[in-house]
PDB file of C-alpha atoms in Angstrom:
ATOM      1  CA  UNK G   1     -27.008 -20.820  59.145  1.00  0.00           C
ATOM      2  CA  UNK G   2     -29.134 -17.805  58.247  1.00  0.00           C
ATOM      3  CA  UNK G   3     -29.876 -15.596  55.223  1.00  0.00           C
ATOM      4  CA  UNK G   4     -29.378 -12.495  57.399  1.00  0.00           C
ATOM      5  CA  UNK G   5     -25.872 -13.452  58.556  1.00  0.00           C
ATOM      6  CA  UNK G   6     -23.832 -10.654  60.126  1.00  0.00           C
ATOM      7  CA  UNK G   7     -20.059 -11.329  60.197  1.00  0.00           C
ATOM      8  CA  UNK G   8     -18.514 -11.224  63.682  1.00  0.00           C
ATOM      9  CA  UNK G   9     -15.549  -8.962  64.410  1.00  0.00           C
ATOM     10  CA  UNK G  10     -13.230 -11.996  64.535  1.00  0.00           C
ATOM     11  CA  UNK G  11     -14.085 -15.108  62.526  1.00  0.00           C
ATOM     12  CA  UNK G  12     -13.822 -18.586  64.035  1.00  0.00           C
ATOM     13  CA  UNK G  13     -14.611 -21.862  62.216  1.00  0.00           C
ATOM     14  CA  UNK G  14     -17.900 -23.562  62.973  1.00  0.00           C
ATOM     15  CA  UNK G  15     -19.102 -27.113  62.445  1.00  0.00           C
ATOM     16  CA  UNK G  16     -20.940 -26.174  59.230  1.00  0.00           C
ATOM     17  CA  UNK G  17     -18.035 -24.354  57.594  1.00  0.00           C
ATOM     18  CA  UNK G  18     -17.136 -26.000  54.297  1.00  0.00           C
ATOM     19  CA  UNK G  19     -20.379 -27.916  53.858  1.00  0.00           C
ATOM     20  CA  UNK G  20     -19.651 -31.260  52.218  1.00  0.00           C
ATOM     21  CA  UNK G  21     -15.909 -30.746  52.692  1.00  0.00           C
ATOM     22  CA  UNK G  22     -15.951 -29.569  56.292  1.00  0.00           C
ATOM     23  CA  UNK G  23     -14.006 -32.605  57.522  1.00  0.00           C
ATOM     24  CA  UNK G  24     -10.928 -31.761  55.441  1.00  0.00           C
ATOM     25  CA  UNK G  25     -11.053 -27.955  55.500  1.00  0.00           C
ATOM     26  CA  UNK G  26      -9.134 -26.160  58.243  1.00  0.00           C
ATOM     27  CA  UNK G  27      -7.866 -22.593  58.523  1.00  0.00           C
ATOM     28  CA  UNK G  28      -4.299 -23.791  59.196  1.00  0.00           C
ATOM     29  CA  UNK G  29      -1.513 -25.292  57.073  1.00  0.00           C
ATOM     30  CA  UNK G  30       1.073 -27.970  57.773  1.00  0.00           C
ATOM     31  CA  UNK G  31       1.219 -31.682  58.507  1.00  0.00           C
ATOM     32  CA  UNK G  32      -1.435 -33.158  60.769  1.00  0.00           C
ATOM     33  CA  UNK G  33       0.250 -36.537  61.239  1.00  0.00           C
ATOM     34  CA  UNK G  34       3.434 -38.412  60.300  1.00  0.00           C
ATOM     35  CA  UNK G  35       3.362 -40.568  57.181  1.00  0.00           C
ATOM     36  CA  UNK G  36       6.123 -41.125  54.647  1.00  0.00           C
ATOM     37  CA  UNK G  37       5.277 -41.213  50.955  1.00  0.00           C
ATOM     38  CA  UNK G  38       5.948 -44.342  48.894  1.00  0.00           C
ATOM     39  CA  UNK G  39       8.614 -44.142  46.191  1.00  0.00           C
ATOM     40  CA  UNK G  40       8.548 -46.356  43.116  1.00  0.00           C
ATOM     41  CA  UNK G  41      11.225 -47.280  40.606  1.00  0.00           C
ATOM     42  CA  UNK G  42      10.810 -44.421  38.124  1.00  0.00           C
ATOM     43  CA  UNK G  43      12.484 -40.994  38.387  1.00  0.00           C
ATOM     44  CA  UNK G  44       9.114 -39.202  38.340  1.00  0.00           C
ATOM     45  CA  UNK G  45       6.887 -39.818  41.350  1.00  0.00           C
ATOM     46  CA  UNK G  46       3.401 -38.348  41.175  1.00  0.00           C
ATOM     47  CA  UNK G  47       1.092 -38.134  44.192  1.00  0.00           C
ATOM     48  CA  UNK G  48      -2.395 -37.270  43.021  1.00  0.00           C
ATOM     49  CA  UNK G  49      -6.080 -37.933  42.470  1.00  0.00           C
ATOM     50  CA  UNK G  50      -8.019 -37.718  39.192  1.00  0.00           C
ATOM     51  CA  UNK G  51      -9.659 -34.380  39.840  1.00  0.00           C
ATOM     52  CA  UNK G  52      -9.366 -31.927  36.940  1.00  0.00           C
ATOM     53  CA  UNK G  53      -6.120 -30.592  38.402  1.00  0.00           C
ATOM     54  CA  UNK G  54      -4.731 -34.078  38.794  1.00  0.00           C
ATOM     55  CA  UNK G  55      -5.767 -35.069  35.275  1.00  0.00           C
ATOM     56  CA  UNK G  56      -3.807 -32.181  33.779  1.00  0.00           C
ATOM     57  CA  UNK G  57      -0.548 -33.815  34.843  1.00  0.00           C
ATOM     58  CA  UNK G  58      -1.365 -37.432  34.012  1.00  0.00           C
ATOM     59  CA  UNK G  59      -2.553 -36.350  30.555  1.00  0.00           C
ATOM     60  CA  UNK G  60       0.765 -34.599  29.953  1.00  0.00           C
ATOM     61  CA  UNK G  61       2.776 -37.564  31.221  1.00  0.00           C
ATOM     62  CA  UNK G  62       0.875 -39.959  28.964  1.00  0.00           C
ATOM     63  CA  UNK G  63       1.246 -37.567  26.018  1.00  0.00           C
ATOM     64  CA  UNK G  64       5.005 -37.403  26.641  1.00  0.00           C
ATOM     65  CA  UNK G  65       5.224 -41.195  26.646  1.00  0.00           C
ATOM     66  CA  UNK G  66       3.045 -41.379  23.512  1.00  0.00           C
ATOM     67  CA  UNK G  67       5.473 -38.994  21.803  1.00  0.00           C
ATOM     68  CA  UNK G  68       8.442 -41.201  22.705  1.00  0.00           C
ATOM     69  CA  UNK G  69       9.918 -39.269  25.622  1.00  0.00           C
ATOM     70  CA  UNK G  70      11.519 -41.105  28.555  1.00  0.00           C
ATOM     71  CA  UNK G  71       8.909 -39.854  31.018  1.00  0.00           C
ATOM     72  CA  UNK G  72       7.984 -43.069  32.822  1.00  0.00           C
ATOM     73  CA  UNK G  73       6.384 -42.400  36.167  1.00  0.00           C
ATOM     74  CA  UNK G  74       4.762 -43.880  39.232  1.00  0.00           C
ATOM     75  CA  UNK G  75       1.389 -42.378  40.146  1.00  0.00           C
ATOM     76  CA  UNK G  76       0.368 -42.903  43.771  1.00  0.00           C
ATOM     77  CA  UNK G  77      -3.196 -42.379  44.909  1.00  0.00           C
ATOM     78  CA  UNK G  78      -3.844 -39.577  47.398  1.00  0.00           C
ATOM     79  CA  UNK G  79      -7.315 -39.910  48.894  1.00  0.00           C
ATOM     80  CA  UNK G  80      -8.105 -36.327  49.780  1.00  0.00           C
ATOM     81  CA  UNK G  81     -11.393 -37.325  51.420  1.00  0.00           C
ATOM     82  CA  UNK G  82      -9.361 -39.393  53.878  1.00  0.00           C
ATOM     83  CA  UNK G  83      -6.889 -36.571  54.502  1.00  0.00           C
ATOM     84  CA  UNK G  84      -3.860 -38.219  52.844  1.00  0.00           C
ATOM     85  CA  UNK G  85      -2.710 -34.754  51.758  1.00  0.00           C
ATOM     86  CA  UNK G  86      -2.052 -33.785  55.383  1.00  0.00           C
ATOM     87  CA  UNK G  87       0.564 -36.461  56.028  1.00  0.00           C
ATOM     88  CA  UNK G  88       4.082 -35.210  56.705  1.00  0.00           C
ATOM     89  CA  UNK G  89       5.485 -36.793  53.551  1.00  0.00           C
ATOM     90  CA  UNK G  90       2.948 -35.154  51.280  1.00  0.00           C
ATOM     91  CA  UNK G  91       3.312 -31.793  53.004  1.00  0.00           C
ATOM     92  CA  UNK G  92       7.055 -32.091  52.394  1.00  0.00           C
ATOM     93  CA  UNK G  93       6.355 -32.220  48.663  1.00  0.00           C
ATOM     94  CA  UNK G  94       3.531 -29.678  48.701  1.00  0.00           C
ATOM     95  CA  UNK G  95       3.286 -27.471  51.785  1.00  0.00           C
ATOM     96  CA  UNK G  96      -0.099 -26.309  50.472  1.00  0.00           C
ATOM     97  CA  UNK G  97      -1.565 -29.841  50.936  1.00  0.00           C
ATOM     98  CA  UNK G  98      -3.211 -29.945  47.518  1.00  0.00           C
ATOM     99  CA  UNK G  99      -2.919 -32.479  44.734  1.00  0.00           C
ATOM    100  CA  UNK G 100      -1.129 -32.966  42.402  1.00  0.00           C
ATOM    101  CA  UNK G 101       2.427 -33.031  43.729  1.00  0.00           C
ATOM    102  CA  UNK G 102       5.510 -34.336  41.921  1.00  0.00           C
ATOM    103  CA  UNK G 103       9.014 -35.413  42.909  1.00  0.00           C
ATOM    104  CA  UNK G 104      11.680 -35.621  40.208  1.00  0.00           C
ATOM    105  CA  UNK G 105      14.392 -38.024  41.370  1.00  0.00           C
ATOM    106  CA  UNK G 106      16.380 -37.712  38.142  1.00  0.00           C
ATOM    107  CA  UNK G 107      18.101 -34.605  39.511  1.00  0.00           C
ATOM    108  CA  UNK G 108      20.229 -34.160  42.630  1.00  0.00           C
ATOM    109  CA  UNK G 109      18.928 -33.202  45.043  1.00  0.00           C
ATOM    110  CA  UNK G 110      15.445 -34.426  44.032  1.00  0.00           C
ATOM    111  CA  UNK G 111      13.199 -31.586  42.942  1.00  0.00           C
ATOM    112  CA  UNK G 112       9.725 -31.093  44.316  1.00  0.00           C
ATOM    113  CA  UNK G 113       7.132 -29.475  42.056  1.00  0.00           C
ATOM    114  CA  UNK G 114       3.676 -28.441  43.215  1.00  0.00           C
ATOM    115  CA  UNK G 115       0.714 -26.562  41.734  1.00  0.00           C
ATOM    116  CA  UNK G 116      -0.596 -28.145  38.544  1.00  0.00           C
ATOM    117  CA  UNK G 117       0.420 -25.264  36.283  1.00  0.00           C
ATOM    118  CA  UNK G 118       3.953 -25.338  37.644  1.00  0.00           C
ATOM    119  CA  UNK G 119       4.150 -29.105  37.079  1.00  0.00           C
ATOM    120  CA  UNK G 120       2.953 -28.737  33.471  1.00  0.00           C
ATOM    121  CA  UNK G 121       5.513 -26.041  32.789  1.00  0.00           C
ATOM    122  CA  UNK G 122       8.306 -27.987  34.516  1.00  0.00           C
ATOM    123  CA  UNK G 123       7.668 -31.183  32.543  1.00  0.00           C
ATOM    124  CA  UNK G 124       7.162 -29.374  29.232  1.00  0.00           C
ATOM    125  CA  UNK G 125      10.504 -27.605  29.661  1.00  0.00           C
ATOM    126  CA  UNK G 126      12.268 -30.734  30.929  1.00  0.00           C
ATOM    127  CA  UNK G 127      11.273 -32.780  27.887  1.00  0.00           C
ATOM    128  CA  UNK G 128      11.036 -29.970  25.327  1.00  0.00           C
ATOM    129  CA  UNK G 129       7.498 -30.835  24.320  1.00  0.00           C
ATOM    130  CA  UNK G 130       4.022 -29.288  24.124  1.00  0.00           C
ATOM    131  CA  UNK G 131       5.441 -25.813  24.754  1.00  0.00           C
ATOM    132  CA  UNK G 132       6.593 -23.842  21.692  1.00  0.00           C
ATOM    133  CA  UNK G 133      10.131 -22.441  21.623  1.00  0.00           C
ATOM    134  CA  UNK G 134       9.173 -19.459  19.471  1.00  0.00           C
ATOM    135  CA  UNK G 135       8.761 -16.521  21.848  1.00  0.00           C
ATOM    136  CA  UNK G 136       5.367 -15.376  20.569  1.00  0.00           C
ATOM    137  CA  UNK G 137       3.861 -18.884  20.500  1.00  0.00           C
ATOM    138  CA  UNK G 138       5.357 -19.746  23.887  1.00  0.00           C
ATOM    139  CA  UNK G 139       3.949 -16.574  25.401  1.00  0.00           C
ATOM    140  CA  UNK G 140       0.483 -17.256  23.986  1.00  0.00           C
ATOM    141  CA  UNK G 141       0.586 -20.766  25.465  1.00  0.00           C
ATOM    142  CA  UNK G 142       1.567 -19.410  28.865  1.00  0.00           C
ATOM    143  CA  UNK G 143      -1.091 -16.700  28.613  1.00  0.00           C
ATOM    144  CA  UNK G 144      -3.769 -19.400  28.441  1.00  0.00           C
ATOM    145  CA  UNK G 145      -2.094 -21.700  30.953  1.00  0.00           C
ATOM    146  CA  UNK G 146      -2.090 -18.951  33.556  1.00  0.00           C
ATOM    147  CA  UNK G 147      -5.583 -17.891  32.526  1.00  0.00           C
ATOM    148  CA  UNK G 148      -6.781 -21.328  33.562  1.00  0.00           C
ATOM    149  CA  UNK G 149      -4.937 -21.206  36.853  1.00  0.00           C
ATOM    150  CA  UNK G 150      -6.699 -17.925  37.641  1.00  0.00           C
ATOM    151  CA  UNK G 151     -10.081 -18.848  36.168  1.00  0.00           C
ATOM    152  CA  UNK G 152     -10.375 -22.356  37.633  1.00  0.00           C
ATOM    153  CA  UNK G 153     -11.138 -21.278  41.199  1.00  0.00           C
ATOM    154  CA  UNK G 154     -14.178 -19.323  39.949  1.00  0.00           C
ATOM    155  CA  UNK G 155     -15.430 -22.479  38.237  1.00  0.00           C
ATOM    156  CA  UNK G 156     -14.683 -25.016  40.973  1.00  0.00           C
ATOM    157  CA  UNK G 157     -14.569 -23.127  44.240  1.00  0.00           C
ATOM    158  CA  UNK G 158     -17.104 -20.543  43.131  1.00  0.00           C
ATOM    159  CA  UNK G 159     -19.741 -21.901  40.761  1.00  0.00           C
ATOM    160  CA  UNK G 160     -19.244 -25.600  41.534  1.00  0.00           C
ATOM    161  CA  UNK G 161     -19.290 -25.086  45.274  1.00  0.00           C
ATOM    162  CA  UNK G 162     -22.373 -22.884  45.496  1.00  0.00           C
ATOM    163  CA  UNK G 163     -24.334 -24.641  42.737  1.00  0.00           C
ATOM    164  CA  UNK G 164     -23.610 -28.247  43.742  1.00  0.00           C
ATOM    165  CA  UNK G 165     -22.002 -28.558  47.179  1.00  0.00           C
ATOM    166  CA  UNK G 166     -23.018 -25.740  49.519  1.00  0.00           C
ATOM    167  CA  UNK G 167     -25.423 -26.864  52.286  1.00  0.00           C
ATOM    168  CA  UNK G 168     -27.870 -24.110  51.279  1.00  0.00           C
ATOM    169  CA  UNK G 169     -28.661 -22.517  47.915  1.00  0.00           C
ATOM    170  CA  UNK G 170     -27.729 -18.839  47.872  1.00  0.00           C
ATOM    171  CA  UNK G 171     -29.172 -17.100  44.813  1.00  0.00           C
ATOM    172  CA  UNK G 172     -26.728 -14.219  44.916  1.00  0.00           C
ATOM    173  CA  UNK G 173     -23.667 -16.523  45.047  1.00  0.00           C
ATOM    174  CA  UNK G 174     -24.975 -18.844  42.307  1.00  0.00           C
ATOM    175  CA  UNK G 175     -25.884 -15.926  40.053  1.00  0.00           C
ATOM    176  CA  UNK G 176     -22.521 -14.249  40.574  1.00  0.00           C
ATOM    177  CA  UNK G 177     -20.438 -17.297  39.714  1.00  0.00           C
ATOM    178  CA  UNK G 178     -22.745 -18.471  36.927  1.00  0.00           C
ATOM    179  CA  UNK G 179     -22.261 -15.095  35.248  1.00  0.00           C
ATOM    180  CA  UNK G 180     -18.500 -15.519  35.442  1.00  0.00           C
ATOM    181  CA  UNK G 181     -18.439 -19.149  34.248  1.00  0.00           C
ATOM    182  CA  UNK G 182     -20.622 -18.311  31.250  1.00  0.00           C
ATOM    183  CA  UNK G 183     -18.314 -15.412  30.464  1.00  0.00           C
ATOM    184  CA  UNK G 184     -15.370 -17.818  30.580  1.00  0.00           C
ATOM    185  CA  UNK G 185     -17.140 -20.290  28.290  1.00  0.00           C
ATOM    186  CA  UNK G 186     -17.989 -17.488  25.877  1.00  0.00           C
ATOM    187  CA  UNK G 187     -14.335 -16.415  25.892  1.00  0.00           C
ATOM    188  CA  UNK G 188     -13.188 -19.956  25.100  1.00  0.00           C
ATOM    189  CA  UNK G 189     -15.847 -20.349  22.414  1.00  0.00           C
ATOM    190  CA  UNK G 190     -14.795 -17.141  20.675  1.00  0.00           C
ATOM    191  CA  UNK G 191     -11.132 -18.143  20.874  1.00  0.00           C
ATOM    192  CA  UNK G 192     -11.789 -21.623  19.504  1.00  0.00           C
ATOM    193  CA  UNK G 193     -13.781 -20.162  16.616  1.00  0.00           C
ATOM    194  CA  UNK G 194     -10.452 -18.692  15.478  1.00  0.00           C
ATOM    195  CA  UNK G 195      -7.977 -21.462  16.278  1.00  0.00           C
ATOM    196  CA  UNK G 196      -7.881 -25.261  16.334  1.00  0.00           C
ATOM    197  CA  UNK G 197      -6.415 -25.396  19.832  1.00  0.00           C
ATOM    198  CA  UNK G 198      -6.361 -22.907  22.674  1.00  0.00           C
ATOM    199  CA  UNK G 199      -2.970 -21.327  21.978  1.00  0.00           C
ATOM    200  CA  UNK G 200      -3.095 -21.690  18.195  1.00  0.00           C
ATOM    201  CA  UNK G 201      -2.833 -24.515  15.698  1.00  0.00           C
ATOM    202  CA  UNK G 202      -0.663 -26.696  17.937  1.00  0.00           C
ATOM    203  CA  UNK G 203      -1.777 -28.820  20.888  1.00  0.00           C
ATOM    204  CA  UNK G 204      -0.019 -27.582  24.037  1.00  0.00           C
ATOM    205  CA  UNK G 205      -0.012 -27.651  27.810  1.00  0.00           C
ATOM    206  CA  UNK G 206      -2.628 -24.881  27.653  1.00  0.00           C
ATOM    207  CA  UNK G 207      -5.115 -27.384  26.237  1.00  0.00           C
ATOM    208  CA  UNK G 208      -4.115 -29.959  28.843  1.00  0.00           C
ATOM    209  CA  UNK G 209      -4.758 -27.441  31.610  1.00  0.00           C
ATOM    210  CA  UNK G 210      -8.118 -26.215  30.352  1.00  0.00           C
ATOM    211  CA  UNK G 211      -9.678 -29.401  28.950  1.00  0.00           C
ATOM    212  CA  UNK G 212     -10.150 -31.359  32.237  1.00  0.00           C
ATOM    213  CA  UNK G 213     -12.118 -28.459  33.694  1.00  0.00           C
ATOM    214  CA  UNK G 214     -14.150 -27.019  30.829  1.00  0.00           C
ATOM    215  CA  UNK G 215     -14.362 -30.095  28.625  1.00  0.00           C
ATOM    216  CA  UNK G 216     -15.795 -32.058  31.518  1.00  0.00           C
ATOM    217  CA  UNK G 217     -18.186 -29.250  32.402  1.00  0.00           C
ATOM    218  CA  UNK G 218     -19.786 -28.858  28.969  1.00  0.00           C
ATOM    219  CA  UNK G 219     -20.311 -32.608  28.498  1.00  0.00           C
ATOM    220  CA  UNK G 220     -22.233 -32.991  31.755  1.00  0.00           C
ATOM    221  CA  UNK G 221     -19.455 -34.566  33.773  1.00  0.00           C
ATOM    222  CA  UNK G 222     -19.316 -31.958  36.526  1.00  0.00           C
ATOM    223  CA  UNK G 223     -21.650 -30.562  39.177  1.00  0.00           C
ATOM    224  CA  UNK G 224     -24.801 -32.530  38.493  1.00  0.00           C
ATOM    225  CA  UNK G 225     -27.098 -30.746  36.024  1.00  0.00           C
ATOM    226  CA  UNK G 226     -24.665 -27.861  35.535  1.00  0.00           C
ATOM    227  CA  UNK G 227     -24.292 -28.376  31.773  1.00  0.00           C
ATOM    228  CA  UNK G 228     -28.044 -27.865  31.300  1.00  0.00           C
ATOM    229  CA  UNK G 229     -28.119 -24.966  33.752  1.00  0.00           C
ATOM    230  CA  UNK G 230     -25.292 -23.239  31.848  1.00  0.00           C
ATOM    231  CA  UNK G 231     -26.761 -23.980  28.396  1.00  0.00           C
ATOM    232  CA  UNK G 232     -23.451 -25.662  27.592  1.00  0.00           C
ATOM    233  CA  UNK G 233     -24.677 -26.967  24.237  1.00  0.00           C
ATOM    234  CA  UNK G 234     -24.590 -23.424  22.880  1.00  0.00           C
ATOM    235  CA  UNK G 235     -20.772 -23.281  23.059  1.00  0.00           C
ATOM    236  CA  UNK G 236     -20.282 -25.194  19.822  1.00  0.00           C
ATOM    237  CA  UNK G 237     -16.606 -24.434  19.281  1.00  0.00           C
ATOM    238  CA  UNK G 238     -15.750 -25.585  22.784  1.00  0.00           C
ATOM    239  CA  UNK G 239     -17.590 -28.833  22.046  1.00  0.00           C
ATOM    240  CA  UNK G 240     -15.606 -29.344  18.820  1.00  0.00           C
ATOM    241  CA  UNK G 241     -12.326 -28.839  20.707  1.00  0.00           C
ATOM    242  CA  UNK G 242     -13.446 -31.030  23.586  1.00  0.00           C
ATOM    243  CA  UNK G 243     -14.269 -33.939  21.287  1.00  0.00           C
ATOM    244  CA  UNK G 244     -10.967 -33.761  19.402  1.00  0.00           C
ATOM    245  CA  UNK G 245      -8.944 -33.884  22.595  1.00  0.00           C
ATOM    246  CA  UNK G 246     -11.130 -36.595  24.141  1.00  0.00           C
ATOM    247  CA  UNK G 247     -10.322 -38.845  21.182  1.00  0.00           C
ATOM    248  CA  UNK G 248      -6.557 -38.797  21.851  1.00  0.00           C
ATOM    249  CA  UNK G 249      -5.333 -42.156  23.258  1.00  0.00           C
ATOM    250  CA  UNK G 250      -2.982 -40.471  25.735  1.00  0.00           C
ATOM    251  CA  UNK G 251      -5.840 -38.379  27.099  1.00  0.00           C
ATOM    252  CA  UNK G 252      -8.002 -41.460  27.475  1.00  0.00           C
ATOM    253  CA  UNK G 253      -5.239 -43.104  29.501  1.00  0.00           C
ATOM    254  CA  UNK G 254      -4.399 -39.971  31.457  1.00  0.00           C
ATOM    255  CA  UNK G 255      -7.887 -39.476  32.848  1.00  0.00           C
ATOM    256  CA  UNK G 256      -7.897 -43.053  34.148  1.00  0.00           C
ATOM    257  CA  UNK G 257      -4.821 -42.618  36.346  1.00  0.00           C
ATOM    258  CA  UNK G 258      -5.600 -42.159  40.065  1.00  0.00           C
ATOM    259  CA  UNK G 259      -9.293 -42.309  39.187  1.00  0.00           C
ATOM    260  CA  UNK G 260     -11.535 -43.813  41.867  1.00  0.00           C
ATOM    261  CA  UNK G 261     -14.931 -42.587  40.637  1.00  0.00           C
ATOM    262  CA  UNK G 262     -17.274 -43.459  37.826  1.00  0.00           C
ATOM    263  CA  UNK G 263     -17.243 -46.756  35.966  1.00  0.00           C
ATOM    264  CA  UNK G 264     -14.571 -49.260  37.076  1.00  0.00           C
ATOM    265  CA  UNK G 265     -13.482 -49.613  33.441  1.00  0.00           C
ATOM    266  CA  UNK G 266     -12.304 -46.004  33.609  1.00  0.00           C
ATOM    267  CA  UNK G 267     -10.337 -46.391  36.822  1.00  0.00           C
ATOM    268  CA  UNK G 268      -6.658 -47.012  37.419  1.00  0.00           C
ATOM    269  CA  UNK G 269      -6.061 -46.293  41.086  1.00  0.00           C
ATOM    270  CA  UNK G 270      -2.284 -46.370  40.754  1.00  0.00           C
ATOM    271  CA  UNK G 271       0.007 -46.482  37.765  1.00  0.00           C
ATOM    272  CA  UNK G 272       3.522 -47.917  37.891  1.00  0.00           C
ATOM    273  CA  UNK G 273       3.936 -49.260  34.371  1.00  0.00           C
ATOM    274  CA  UNK G 274       2.271 -48.906  30.973  1.00  0.00           C
ATOM    275  CA  UNK G 275       0.982 -52.455  31.361  1.00  0.00           C
ATOM    276  CA  UNK G 276      -1.122 -51.384  34.329  1.00  0.00           C
ATOM    277  CA  UNK G 277      -3.782 -50.137  31.919  1.00  0.00           C
ATOM    278  CA  UNK G 278      -4.394 -53.779  31.029  1.00  0.00           C
ATOM    279  CA  UNK G 279      -3.866 -55.409  34.445  1.00  0.00           C
ATOM    280  CA  UNK G 280      -5.714 -52.697  36.447  1.00  0.00           C
ATOM    281  CA  UNK G 281      -3.803 -51.964  39.636  1.00  0.00           C
ATOM    282  CA  UNK G 282      -7.042 -51.118  41.440  1.00  0.00           C
ATOM    283  CA  UNK G 283      -7.783 -54.839  41.545  1.00  0.00           C
ATOM    284  CA  UNK G 284      -4.679 -55.259  43.669  1.00  0.00           C
ATOM    285  CA  UNK G 285      -5.645 -52.360  45.895  1.00  0.00           C
ATOM    286  CA  UNK G 286      -9.264 -53.362  46.382  1.00  0.00           C
ATOM    287  CA  UNK G 287      -8.822 -57.118  46.541  1.00  0.00           C
TER     288      UNK G 287
END
């Protein structure tokens, strides 16, 4: 790997492509082996991992249950580092081989839903919650939901990759994506100076989409020393919003589901019942 790299006429993958994630990154799609997915007893079957994208969905599911909706679900752990997302069953639910993926068995035929934003929108519409019905308020919520879906790759795949994961530090790449992430944080800070939540005065799926990414970033939970590097403390309105959402019981449960990192007290490898938050299904998995 060299600083004076000249692209070839036709690119081919090398052993260093992808850095830390080289073992699971390939330039092709589709199943790499046969493996059926487990199916639990609830209509909603989630296959995921507690990355920010995965947490979006488990937060919404726990918020729906907290609000009294019949949204019980099974959450199965997909270990992306082990390549679980390339099994034939998972690819059947999400041909893009990314978590999260959802199957809704309450409809016939069962409906697959993939891409985190699509899952949030599907569940919000299915249960009539956390998405306003008023056209203007609904549109503003979707504006911010789709903003996150477009902005997230700059934060994770751009800034996060080159700042924290790339095998070499490239000043140009880090500077480029740092500029964009700070612009995004400034945008959120200015918005949250005007409104309690992202889309207005009501808590919506827009907050659930944005909080796992940017709330985690500004509190030092992502990419090593990135919060210091980005001067995250200066985005005071984002911090106010982050703290209010972090205090919600459903959010606290949601970020535990399919979590295999951090303190064991914050992990729930699989969720099949509300009581699992007390019994800890990871004990069954690990023991």
